[in-house]
Coordinates of C-alpha atoms in Angstrom, one line a residue:
X1 CA 90.7 96.5 91.8
X2 CA 93.6 97.3 89.5
X3 CA 96.9 98.1 91.3
X4 CA 97.8 100.7 88.6
X5 CA 94.5 102.6 89.3
X6 CA 95.1 102.5 93.1
X7 CA 98.7 103.7 92.6
X8 CA 97.6 106.5 90.3
X9 CA 94.8 107.7 92.6
X10 CA 97.0 107.5 95.7
X11 CA 99.7 109.5 93.9
X12 CA 97.5 112.1 92.3
X13 CA 95.5 112.8 95.4
X14 CA 98.8 112.0 97.2
X15 CA 99.5 114.3 100.2
X16 CA 88.2 121.1 102.1
X17 CA 83.0 122.7 106.1
X18 CA 82.4 121.9 109.6
X19 CA 80.4 124.6 111.2
X20 CA 82.0 124.2 114.6
X21 CA 83.2 127.6 115.8
X22 CA 86.9 126.8 116.5
X23 CA 89.1 129.8 117.2
X24 CA 92.2 130.5 115.3
X25 CA 94.9 132.1 117.6
X26 CA 95.8 135.6 116.5
X27 CA 99.6 135.0 116.6
X28 CA 99.2 131.9 114.6
X29 CA 97.1 133.8 112.0
X30 CA 100.0 136.4 111.7
X31 CA 102.5 133.6 111.0
X32 CA 100.1 131.9 108.5
X33 CA 99.7 135.3 106.6
X34 CA 103.5 135.8 106.6
X35 CA 103.9 132.3 105.1
X36 CA 101.2 132.8 102.5
X37 CA 102.7 136.2 101.5
X38 CA 106.0 134.4 100.7
X39 CA 104.2 131.6 98.9
X40 CA 102.2 134.0 96.7
X41 CA 105.3 135.2 94.9
X42 CA 107.1 131.8 94.5
X43 CA 107.4 130.6 90.9
X44 CA 109.0 127.3 91.5
X45 CA 108.8 124.4 93.9
X46 CA 110.9 121.3 94.7
X47 CA 109.1 119.1 97.2
X48 CA 110.1 115.8 98.7
X49 CA 107.1 113.6 99.9
X50 CA 107.4 110.7 102.2
X51 CA 104.1 109.0 103.2
X52 CA 103.4 105.9 105.2
X53 CA 100.0 104.4 104.3
X54 CA 97.9 101.8 106.1
X55 CA 95.7 100.4 103.3
X56 CA 92.6 98.4 104.1
X57 CA 90.8 96.5 101.3
X58 CA 88.8 93.3 101.1
X59 CA 89.1 92.7 104.9
X60 CA 92.9 92.9 104.8
X61 CA 95.3 95.5 106.0
X62 CA 98.8 96.3 105.0
X63 CA 101.4 99.0 105.3
X64 CA 103.0 100.6 102.3
X65 CA 105.3 103.6 101.8
X66 CA 105.1 106.2 99.0
X67 CA 108.0 108.5 98.2
X68 CA 107.9 111.3 95.7
X69 CA 110.0 114.2 94.4
X70 CA 107.7 116.8 92.7
X71 CA 109.3 119.7 90.8
X72 CA 107.3 122.5 89.4
X73 CA 108.3 125.8 87.7
X74 CA 106.7 128.7 86.2
X75 CA 103.7 128.6 88.6
X76 CA 102.9 132.3 87.9
X77 CA 102.9 131.7 84.0
X78 CA 100.6 128.7 83.7
X79 CA 101.0 128.3 79.9
X80 CA 104.8 127.7 80.5
X81 CA 104.4 125.6 83.6
X82 CA 106.2 122.3 83.8
X83 CA 105.8 119.6 86.5
X84 CA 107.8 116.4 87.0
X85 CA 107.1 113.7 89.6
X86 CA 109.2 110.7 90.4
X87 CA 107.6 108.2 92.7
X88 CA 108.6 105.0 94.5
X89 CA 106.1 102.8 96.1
X90 CA 107.3 100.1 98.5
X91 CA 105.1 97.1 99.2
X92 CA 105.5 94.6 102.0
X93 CA 106.4 91.0 101.2
X94 CA 103.5 89.1 99.5
X95 CA 102.3 92.1 97.6
X96 CA 99.1 94.0 97.6
X97 CA 95.7 92.3 98.0
X98 CA 93.5 92.7 95.0
X99 CA 96.5 93.9 92.9
X100 CA 97.3 94.1 89.2
X101 CA 95.8 90.7 88.4
X102 CA 92.4 91.6 89.7
X103 CA 90.4 91.3 92.9
X104 CA 91.6 88.7 95.4
X105 CA 95.0 88.2 93.7
X106 CA 98.2 89.4 95.0
X107 CA 101.2 91.1 93.3
X108 CA 104.1 88.8 94.2
X109 CA 107.0 90.5 95.8
X110 CA 110.5 89.8 94.3
X111 CA 111.9 89.9 97.9
X112 CA 110.1 88.5 101.0
X113 CA 111.0 91.7 102.7
X114 CA 109.1 93.7 100.1
X115 CA 109.2 95.0 96.6
X116 CA 109.2 98.4 95.0
X117 CA 107.4 100.0 92.1
X118 CA 108.7 103.2 90.5
X119 CA 107.2 105.6 88.0
X120 CA 107.6 109.0 86.5
X121 CA 104.9 111.6 85.6
X122 CA 105.5 114.7 83.5
X123 CA 103.3 117.6 82.6
X124 CA 103.8 120.1 79.8
X125 CA 101.7 122.0 77.3
X126 CA 98.4 120.4 78.3
X127 CA 99.6 116.8 78.2
X128 CA 100.3 114.5 81.2
X129 CA 102.8 111.7 80.5
X130 CA 102.8 108.7 82.8
X131 CA 105.5 106.1 82.8
X132 CA 104.2 103.5 85.3
X133 CA 103.9 99.7 85.8
X134 CA 105.6 99.1 82.5
X135 CA 103.3 101.3 80.4
X136 CA 103.8 104.7 78.9
X137 CA 100.6 106.7 78.3
X138 CA 99.7 110.3 77.8
X139 CA 96.5 112.1 78.7
X140 CA 95.4 115.6 77.8
X141 CA 94.4 117.4 81.0
X142 CA 93.1 121.0 81.3
X143 CA 95.6 123.3 83.0
X144 CA 93.3 124.3 85.8
X145 CA 93.0 120.6 86.8
X146 CA 96.8 120.0 86.8
X147 CA 97.3 123.2 88.8
X148 CA 94.8 122.0 91.4
X149 CA 96.4 118.5 91.5
X150 CA 99.9 120.0 91.9
X151 CA 98.8 122.0 94.9
X152 CA 97.3 118.9 96.5
X153 CA 100.2 116.6 95.7
X154 CA 102.7 119.0 97.2
X155 CA 100.6 119.7 100.3
X156 CA 99.8 123.4 99.5
X157 CA 96.2 123.0 99.9
X158 CA 95.3 125.5 102.7
X159 CA 94.9 128.4 100.3
X160 CA 93.0 130.6 102.8
X161 CA 91.9 130.5 106.4
X162 CA 88.4 129.6 105.2
X163 CA 89.8 126.0 105.0
X164 CA 91.6 126.1 108.4
X165 CA 90.2 125.3 111.8
X166 CA 91.8 125.4 115.3
X167 CA 95.0 127.1 114.1
X168 CA 97.7 127.1 116.8
X169 CA 101.3 128.2 117.1
X170 CA 104.3 126.7 118.8
X171 CA 108.1 126.9 118.5
X172 CA 110.6 124.1 117.4
X173 CA 114.0 125.7 117.8
X174 CA 114.2 128.8 115.6
X175 CA 111.2 127.6 113.5
X176 CA 107.6 128.3 114.1
X177 CA 105.0 125.5 113.8
X178 CA 101.5 126.1 112.8
X179 CA 99.0 123.2 113.6
X180 CA 95.5 123.0 112.4
X181 CA 92.6 120.8 111.1
X182 CA 91.4 121.1 107.6
X183 CA 87.8 121.8 106.8
X184 CA 86.6 118.5 105.4
X185 CA 83.5 119.6 103.5
X186 CA 85.3 122.4 101.7
X187 CA 88.3 120.1 100.9
X188 CA 86.1 117.4 99.5
X189 CA 84.3 119.9 97.4
X190 CA 87.6 121.0 95.8
X191 CA 88.6 117.3 95.5
X192 CA 85.3 116.6 93.6
X193 CA 86.2 119.3 91.1
X194 CA 89.7 117.8 90.5
X195 CA 88.3 114.3 90.2
X196 CA 85.8 115.4 87.6
X197 CA 88.5 117.0 85.5
X198 CA 90.7 114.0 85.8
X199 CA 88.0 111.5 84.8
X200 CA 90.0 110.2 81.9
X201 CA 92.5 108.8 84.5
X202 CA 90.3 108.0 87.4
X203 CA 87.2 106.6 85.6
X204 CA 84.2 106.2 87.9
X205 CA 86.3 105.9 91.0
X206 CA 85.4 108.2 94.0
X207 CA 87.6 109.6 96.7
X208 CA 87.0 111.6 99.8
X209 CA 89.0 112.9 102.8
X210 CA 88.4 112.9 106.5
X211 CA 90.2 113.6 109.8
X212 CA 92.7 115.9 108.2
X213 CA 95.4 117.2 110.6
X214 CA 98.3 119.3 109.3
X215 CA 101.4 121.2 110.6
X216 CA 103.4 123.7 108.7
X217 CA 107.0 124.3 109.8
X218 CA 107.9 128.0 109.0
X219 CA 111.5 129.1 109.0
X220 CA 112.7 132.6 110.3
X221 CA 112.5 133.9 106.7
X222 CA 108.7 133.1 106.6
X223 CA 109.0 130.2 104.1
X224 CA 107.3 126.9 104.8
X225 CA 110.1 124.3 104.8
X226 CA 108.0 121.2 105.8
X227 CA 104.3 120.1 105.9
X228 CA 103.3 117.3 108.2
X229 CA 100.0 115.7 107.5
X230 CA 97.7 112.9 108.8
X231 CA 94.4 112.0 107.2
X232 CA 92.1 109.2 106.1
X233 CA 91.1 108.7 102.5
X234 CA 88.1 106.6 101.5
X235 CA 88.2 105.3 97.9
X236 CA 85.7 103.3 95.8
X237 CA 87.2 101.6 92.8
X238 CA 84.6 99.6 90.9
X239 CA 82.8 97.5 93.5
X240 CA 85.7 97.7 96.0
X241 CA 86.2 100.1 98.9
X242 CA 89.7 101.0 100.0
X243 CA 90.5 103.0 103.2
X244 CA 93.9 104.6 103.5
X245 CA 95.3 106.1 106.7
X246 CA 98.1 108.4 105.7
X247 CA 100.9 109.8 107.9
X248 CA 103.6 111.7 106.1
X249 CA 105.5 114.9 105.4
X250 CA 106.5 117.1 102.6
X251 CA 109.8 118.9 102.7
X252 CA 110.6 121.9 100.5
X253 CA 114.1 122.3 99.2
X254 CA 115.4 125.8 99.0
X255 CA 112.1 127.6 98.9
X256 CA 112.1 130.7 96.8
X257 CA 114.8 129.5 94.6
X258 CA 114.5 128.6 90.9
X259 CA 113.9 124.9 90.0
X260 CA 115.2 123.4 86.8
X261 CA 113.2 120.6 85.2
X262 CA 114.7 118.3 82.6
X263 CA 112.0 116.8 80.4
X264 CA 112.1 113.0 80.0
X265 CA 112.2 111.4 76.6
X266 CA 108.6 111.8 75.4
X267 CA 108.8 109.3 72.5
X268 CA 106.9 106.0 72.8
X269 CA 103.9 107.3 74.8
X270 CA 100.5 106.0 73.7
X271 CA 97.5 108.4 73.9
X272 CA 95.1 107.0 76.5
X273 CA 91.8 105.8 75.2

């Protein structure tokens, strides 16, 4: 397993149909629809993602942390859309089993307490620029694929009640909290479509979701200000199987307000083969 492949997969697909007749509470449905109405006219997004991951591979388990800041603008005019993602991955001391050097070899931490890897990803005009693990590469990606990836990475995946099960409502201070389970079959169908379009990055790797539980925190104005999520992801990378248990949240800064994105220096990127 290549560490860069694991990091890219985790990032891109970081943070879809059971037939059980779970009931969605009517009050919760009303709040959900209010939130979706606000989201439907938003053009920009500034999301802060903090995910703790329990990674199991090769009979070993470790805990890592992924933090991201995802900025997107011009969502309603796709040909002008820009997206920038800064990521920081914190590994425990001793590194990751089966890391950058290949299966069974660890990435050595600079500090026994752990080490960090950072990267930046930028999308504009049909090209995805990735500056990660000491390499700068660019990959042409269809717009619909990057739009779907943007929705998944920022947690805005519950596009309709068709994907929501057991929707409930409670209060936290002045904010309203929607809790629900995601429809795994439907979500994995959407994920398969995204993975197919991102094949130039993911290769023959496979990825699936299960046990997806979410909460949306909705402020008095009707905007979602935080998304909490727990899920399990199963990945196959070459001959290796990786299981990730994720527990994290996505916070949205100033929802409804414009977001400015400054493009990084795009010189020095090599077109991926």
